[in-house]
Structure formats: structure tokens, C-alpha cells
mmCIF file of C-alpha atoms in Angstrom:
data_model
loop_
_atom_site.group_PDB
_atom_site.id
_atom_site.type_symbol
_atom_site.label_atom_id
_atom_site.label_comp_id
_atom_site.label_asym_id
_atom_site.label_seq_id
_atom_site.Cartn_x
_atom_site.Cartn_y
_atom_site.Cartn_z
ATOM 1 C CA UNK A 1 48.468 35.048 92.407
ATOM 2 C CA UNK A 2 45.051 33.494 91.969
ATOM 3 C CA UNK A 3 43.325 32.323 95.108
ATOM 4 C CA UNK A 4 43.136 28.480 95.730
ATOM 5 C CA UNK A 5 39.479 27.315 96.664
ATOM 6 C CA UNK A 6 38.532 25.269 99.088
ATOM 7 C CA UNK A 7 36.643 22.076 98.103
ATOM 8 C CA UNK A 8 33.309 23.101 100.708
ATOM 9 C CA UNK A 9 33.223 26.554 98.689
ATOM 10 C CA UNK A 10 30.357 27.432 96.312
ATOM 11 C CA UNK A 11 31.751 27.332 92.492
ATOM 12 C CA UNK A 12 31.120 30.736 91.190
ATOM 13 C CA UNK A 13 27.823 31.123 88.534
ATOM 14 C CA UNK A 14 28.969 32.326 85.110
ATOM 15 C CA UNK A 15 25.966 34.622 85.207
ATOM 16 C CA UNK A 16 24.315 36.813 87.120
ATOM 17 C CA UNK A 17 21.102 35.933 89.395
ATOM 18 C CA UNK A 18 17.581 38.011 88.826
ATOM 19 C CA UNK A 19 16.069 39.775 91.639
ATOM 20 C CA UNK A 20 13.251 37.767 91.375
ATOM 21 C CA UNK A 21 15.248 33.955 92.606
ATOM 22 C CA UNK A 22 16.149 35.596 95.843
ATOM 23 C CA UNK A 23 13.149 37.748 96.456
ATOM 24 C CA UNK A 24 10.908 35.215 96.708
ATOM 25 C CA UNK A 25 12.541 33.447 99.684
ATOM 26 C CA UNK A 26 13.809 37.257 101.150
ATOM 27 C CA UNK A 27 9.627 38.182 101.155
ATOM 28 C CA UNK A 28 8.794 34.458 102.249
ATOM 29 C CA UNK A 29 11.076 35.342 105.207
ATOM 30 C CA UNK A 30 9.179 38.639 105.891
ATOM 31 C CA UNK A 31 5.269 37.564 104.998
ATOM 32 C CA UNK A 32 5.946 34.383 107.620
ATOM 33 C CA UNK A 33 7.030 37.139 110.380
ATOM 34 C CA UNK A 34 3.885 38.936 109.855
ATOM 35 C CA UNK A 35 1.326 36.065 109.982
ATOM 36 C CA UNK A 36 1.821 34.916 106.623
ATOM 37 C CA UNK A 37 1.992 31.038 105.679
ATOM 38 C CA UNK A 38 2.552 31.884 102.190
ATOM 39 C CA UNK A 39 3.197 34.866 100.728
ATOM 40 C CA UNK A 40 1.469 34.400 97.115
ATOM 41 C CA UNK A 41 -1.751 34.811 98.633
ATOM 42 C CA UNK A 42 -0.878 38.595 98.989
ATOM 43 C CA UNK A 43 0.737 38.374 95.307
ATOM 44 C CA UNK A 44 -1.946 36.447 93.800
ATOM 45 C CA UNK A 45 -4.887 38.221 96.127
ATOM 46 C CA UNK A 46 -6.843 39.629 92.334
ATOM 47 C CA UNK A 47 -7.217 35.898 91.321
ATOM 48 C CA UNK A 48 -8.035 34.405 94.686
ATOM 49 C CA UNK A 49 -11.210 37.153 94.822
ATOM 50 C CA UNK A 50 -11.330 38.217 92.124
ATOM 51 C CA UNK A 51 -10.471 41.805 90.240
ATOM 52 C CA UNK A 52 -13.579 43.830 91.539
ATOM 53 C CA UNK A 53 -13.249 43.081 95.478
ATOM 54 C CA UNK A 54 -9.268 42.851 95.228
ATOM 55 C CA UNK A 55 -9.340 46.601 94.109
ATOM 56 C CA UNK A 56 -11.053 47.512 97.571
ATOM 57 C CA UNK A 57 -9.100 44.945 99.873
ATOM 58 C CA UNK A 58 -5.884 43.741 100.539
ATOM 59 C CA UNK A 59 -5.027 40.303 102.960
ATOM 60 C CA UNK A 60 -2.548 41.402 106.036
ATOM 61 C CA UNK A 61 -2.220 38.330 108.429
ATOM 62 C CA UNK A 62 -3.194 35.046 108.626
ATOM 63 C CA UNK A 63 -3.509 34.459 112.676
ATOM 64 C CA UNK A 64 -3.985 30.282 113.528
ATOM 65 C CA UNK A 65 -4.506 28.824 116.788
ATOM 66 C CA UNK A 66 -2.202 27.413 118.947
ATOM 67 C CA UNK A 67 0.050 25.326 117.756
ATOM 68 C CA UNK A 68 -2.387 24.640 114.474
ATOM 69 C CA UNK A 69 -2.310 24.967 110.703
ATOM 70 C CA UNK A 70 -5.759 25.179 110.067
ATOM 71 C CA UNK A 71 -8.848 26.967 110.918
ATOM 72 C CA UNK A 72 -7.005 30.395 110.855
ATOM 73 C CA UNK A 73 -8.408 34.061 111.058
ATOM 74 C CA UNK A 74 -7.617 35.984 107.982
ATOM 75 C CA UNK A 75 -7.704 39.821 108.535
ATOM 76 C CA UNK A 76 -8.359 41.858 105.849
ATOM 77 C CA UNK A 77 -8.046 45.569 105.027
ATOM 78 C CA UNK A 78 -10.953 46.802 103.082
ATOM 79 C CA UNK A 79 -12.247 50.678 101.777
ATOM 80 C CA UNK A 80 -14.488 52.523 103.801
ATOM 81 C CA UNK A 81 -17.821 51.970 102.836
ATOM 82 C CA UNK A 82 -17.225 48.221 100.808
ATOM 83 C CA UNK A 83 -16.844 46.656 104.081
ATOM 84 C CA UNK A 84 -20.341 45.343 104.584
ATOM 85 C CA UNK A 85 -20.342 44.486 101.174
ATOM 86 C CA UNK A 86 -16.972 42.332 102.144
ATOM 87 C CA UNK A 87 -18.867 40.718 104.842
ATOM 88 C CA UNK A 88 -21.659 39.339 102.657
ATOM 89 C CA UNK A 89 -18.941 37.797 100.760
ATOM 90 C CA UNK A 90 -17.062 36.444 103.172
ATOM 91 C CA UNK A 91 -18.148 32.508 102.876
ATOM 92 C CA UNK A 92 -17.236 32.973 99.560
ATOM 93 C CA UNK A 93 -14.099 34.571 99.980
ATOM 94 C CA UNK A 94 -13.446 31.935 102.973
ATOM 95 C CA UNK A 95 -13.965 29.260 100.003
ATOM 96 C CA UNK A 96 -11.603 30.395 97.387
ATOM 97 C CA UNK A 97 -8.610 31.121 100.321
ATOM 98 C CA UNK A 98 -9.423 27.760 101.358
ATOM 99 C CA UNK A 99 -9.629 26.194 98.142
ATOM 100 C CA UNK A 100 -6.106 28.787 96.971
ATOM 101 C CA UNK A 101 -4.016 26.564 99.740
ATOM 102 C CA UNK A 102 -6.007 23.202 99.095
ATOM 103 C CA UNK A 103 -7.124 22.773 102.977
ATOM 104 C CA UNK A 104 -8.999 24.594 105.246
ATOM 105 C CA UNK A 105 -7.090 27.069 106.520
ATOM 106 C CA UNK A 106 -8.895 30.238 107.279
ATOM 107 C CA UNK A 107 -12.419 29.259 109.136
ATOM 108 C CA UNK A 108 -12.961 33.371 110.176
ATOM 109 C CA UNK A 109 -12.292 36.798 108.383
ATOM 110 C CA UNK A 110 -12.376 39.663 110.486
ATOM 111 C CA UNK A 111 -12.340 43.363 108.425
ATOM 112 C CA UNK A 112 -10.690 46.510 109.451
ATOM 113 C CA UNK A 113 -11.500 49.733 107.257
ATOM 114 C CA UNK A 114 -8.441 51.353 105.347
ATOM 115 C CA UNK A 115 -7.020 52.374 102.758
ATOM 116 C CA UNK A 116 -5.989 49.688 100.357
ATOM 117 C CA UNK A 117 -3.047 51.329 97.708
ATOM 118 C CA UNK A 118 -4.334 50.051 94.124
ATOM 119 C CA UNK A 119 -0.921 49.449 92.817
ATOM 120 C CA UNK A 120 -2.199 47.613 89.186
ATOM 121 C CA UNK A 121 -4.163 50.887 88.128
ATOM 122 C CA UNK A 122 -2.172 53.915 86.747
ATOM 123 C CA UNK A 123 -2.765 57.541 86.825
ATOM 124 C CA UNK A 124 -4.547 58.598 83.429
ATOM 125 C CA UNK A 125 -1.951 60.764 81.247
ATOM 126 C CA UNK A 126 -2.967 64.289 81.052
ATOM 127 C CA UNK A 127 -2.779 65.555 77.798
ATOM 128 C CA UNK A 128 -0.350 68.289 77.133
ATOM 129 C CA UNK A 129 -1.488 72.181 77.028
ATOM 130 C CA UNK A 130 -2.416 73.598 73.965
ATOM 131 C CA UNK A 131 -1.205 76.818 73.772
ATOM 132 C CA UNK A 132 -3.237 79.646 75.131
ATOM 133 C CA UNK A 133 -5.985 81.337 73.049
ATOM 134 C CA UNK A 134 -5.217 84.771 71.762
ATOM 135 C CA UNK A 135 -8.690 86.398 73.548
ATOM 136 C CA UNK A 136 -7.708 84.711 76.665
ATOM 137 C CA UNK A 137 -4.227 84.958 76.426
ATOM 138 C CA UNK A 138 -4.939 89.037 76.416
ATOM 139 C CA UNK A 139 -7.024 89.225 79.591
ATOM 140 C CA UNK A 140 -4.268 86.873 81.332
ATOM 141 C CA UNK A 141 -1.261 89.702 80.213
ATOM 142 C CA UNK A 142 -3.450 92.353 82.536
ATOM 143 C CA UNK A 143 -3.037 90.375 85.679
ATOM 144 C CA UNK A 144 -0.516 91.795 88.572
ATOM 145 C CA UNK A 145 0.552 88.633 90.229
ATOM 146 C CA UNK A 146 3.290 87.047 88.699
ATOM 147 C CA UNK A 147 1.813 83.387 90.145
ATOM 148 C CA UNK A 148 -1.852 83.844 89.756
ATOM 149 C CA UNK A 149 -1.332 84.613 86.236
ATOM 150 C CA UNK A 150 1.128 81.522 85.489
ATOM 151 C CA UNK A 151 -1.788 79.219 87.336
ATOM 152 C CA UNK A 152 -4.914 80.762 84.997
ATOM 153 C CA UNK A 153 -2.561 80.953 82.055
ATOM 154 C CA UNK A 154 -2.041 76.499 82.933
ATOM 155 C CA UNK A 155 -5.171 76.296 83.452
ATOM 156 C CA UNK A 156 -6.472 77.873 79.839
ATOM 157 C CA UNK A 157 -4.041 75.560 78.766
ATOM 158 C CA UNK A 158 -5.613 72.374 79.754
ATOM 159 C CA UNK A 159 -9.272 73.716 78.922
ATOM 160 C CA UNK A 160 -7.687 74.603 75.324
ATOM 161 C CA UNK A 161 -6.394 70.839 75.059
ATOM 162 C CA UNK A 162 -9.628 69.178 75.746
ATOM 163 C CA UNK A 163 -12.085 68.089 73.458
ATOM 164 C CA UNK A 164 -15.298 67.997 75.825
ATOM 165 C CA UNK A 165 -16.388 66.905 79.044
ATOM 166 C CA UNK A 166 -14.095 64.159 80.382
ATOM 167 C CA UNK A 167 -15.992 60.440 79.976
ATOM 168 C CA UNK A 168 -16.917 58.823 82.993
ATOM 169 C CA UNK A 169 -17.075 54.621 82.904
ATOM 170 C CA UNK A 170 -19.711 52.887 84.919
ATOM 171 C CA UNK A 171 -18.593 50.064 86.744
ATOM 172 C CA UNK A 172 -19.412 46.670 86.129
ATOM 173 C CA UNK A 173 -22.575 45.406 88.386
ATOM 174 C CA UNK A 174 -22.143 43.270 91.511
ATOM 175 C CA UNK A 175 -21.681 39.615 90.951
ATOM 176 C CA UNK A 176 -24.405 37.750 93.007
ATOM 177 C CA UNK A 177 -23.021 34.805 94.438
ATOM 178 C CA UNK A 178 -24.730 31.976 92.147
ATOM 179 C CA UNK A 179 -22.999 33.789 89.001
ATOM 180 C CA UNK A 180 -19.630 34.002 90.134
ATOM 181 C CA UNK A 181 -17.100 31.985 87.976
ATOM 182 C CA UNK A 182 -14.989 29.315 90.074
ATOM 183 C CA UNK A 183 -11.142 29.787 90.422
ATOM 184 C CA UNK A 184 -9.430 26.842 89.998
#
């Protein structure tokens, strides 16, 4: 026999719900227990600062006063040797988090040095090994050990699948602070 529901019961949903309608309140839940006021600050960190200085530092609590909403401490984790870059920048930085929320709710940044895991860029794909050059691959047959010769005979490999030195790309220069586009 089919169950009889209750009138205070939740009708059933003739489709299933995507991750992303529950997450957001789940991680609201968890960002608020570790200093957060809103979570899309840490989701939304690249635009708020932009790509260059969100690629070596990440926001990880927002600390307030007392019993206040405004004039907060935001700590950030930043790479090693950026950090006194990051503290040049902070009135600037200061302005956009303030300006992200729409009232002044960080007045202070303080900067611990870390690592910061740059999730957005992905590991370059290796190229597959060519096979093994016949002159090499002679040299490599004389070799004793079984694992020493499987490493040099990967290794040809690669060097056979390249086409010249790897390419190296400069990074873009430093935005001063008079230059620096407005987020809005």
C-alpha cells in the first residue's frame, strides 16, 4: 500500500537538485565558522584583485570587532617573496574588498607567507615519447640495471619528442596603481 502524507510534509520534486543549490548554503555554513561573512569573496577573490595578485594570495578570515560589522581585519595568505609587494597594495586591495561588499568592512589586512594552491592553472601536457633512436637505443641495450636502463631509455624518449628548447613566457609587468582598471 502507498503511504498517506501528511499535509506539513514537503511534496516530493519531480527532478533531481544540482550540487551547486545546496552547496552554496552547506559552504556559507562553513566560510561563516571560519571568519567568513560571505563566502564569494573567497570564490570571486581573481575579480576582487585581480588575476595577477590572486595567483599569489588567497583571503582566509575576515576577523571584526566586537560585536561589529565593519572595520574588520582581513588576513591573507600570500607567496613567499610577493608579500611586500602585497603590502604596497594593500589600500588598494582594502578598496576593492570594501567596494566587493558595498560598505566598509575590512579597515586592516594583515599577511602571513604560504603557500597559496593555484587551482585555475593546469599542469602543461607532456607530449608523448617518440620512440627511441636506433644509435641511442643501442648504447641503452648494453646497460646492466634493469631500472636505470628503463629511466635513460624514458628519458631519450622525451628528448626524441621535442622540437627545441621549451619556450619560456614573460610575465606581464606590474600594474602601478594609477593604471589599474576599476572593478565594478
Amino acid at each position: 500500500m502507498a503511504k498517506m502524507r501528511t499535509p506539513d510534509e514537503t511534496p516530493r520534486r519531480g527532478y533531481a537538485r544540482a550540487a551547486g543549490d545546496i552547496a552554496g548554503d552547506i559552504s556559507g555554513m562553513a566560510f561563516k565558522r571560519f571568519g567568513f561573512v560571505q563566502g564569494a569573496i573567497v570564490g570571486r577573490w581573481k575579480e576582487i584583485v585581480g588575476e595577477r595578485y590572486a595567483r599569489v594570495s588567497v583571503p582566509e578570515s575576515i576577523r571584526f570587532p566586537a560585536g561589529k560589522k565593519s572595520s574588520g581585519t582581513l588576513s591573507l595568505v600570500v607567496e613567499g617573496a610577493h608579500a611586500p609587494l602585497m603590502q604596497h597594495m594593500t589600500p588598494m586591495i582594502i578598496e576593492r574588498v570594501n567596494r566587493f561588499f558595498g560598505y566598509e568592512a575590512v579597515a586592516r589586512i594583515s599577511f602571513r607567507q604560504g603557500r597559496v594552491a593555484d587551482a585555475g592553472s593546469a599542469r602543461p601536457l607532456r607530449q608523448s615519447p617518440a620512440p627511441v633512436p636506433a644509435e641511442i637505443g643501442d648504447g641503452l641495450r648494453a646497460i646492466a640495471d634493469d631500472e636505470l636502463r628503463a629511466c635513460l631509455t624514458a628519458l631519450a624518449g622525451q628528448v626524441a619528442a621535442t622540437t627545441g628548447p621549451p619556450m619560456v613566457e614573460r610575465p606581464a609587468p606590474i600594474p602601478s596603481l594609477i593604471n589599474l582598471p576599476k572593478v565594478s
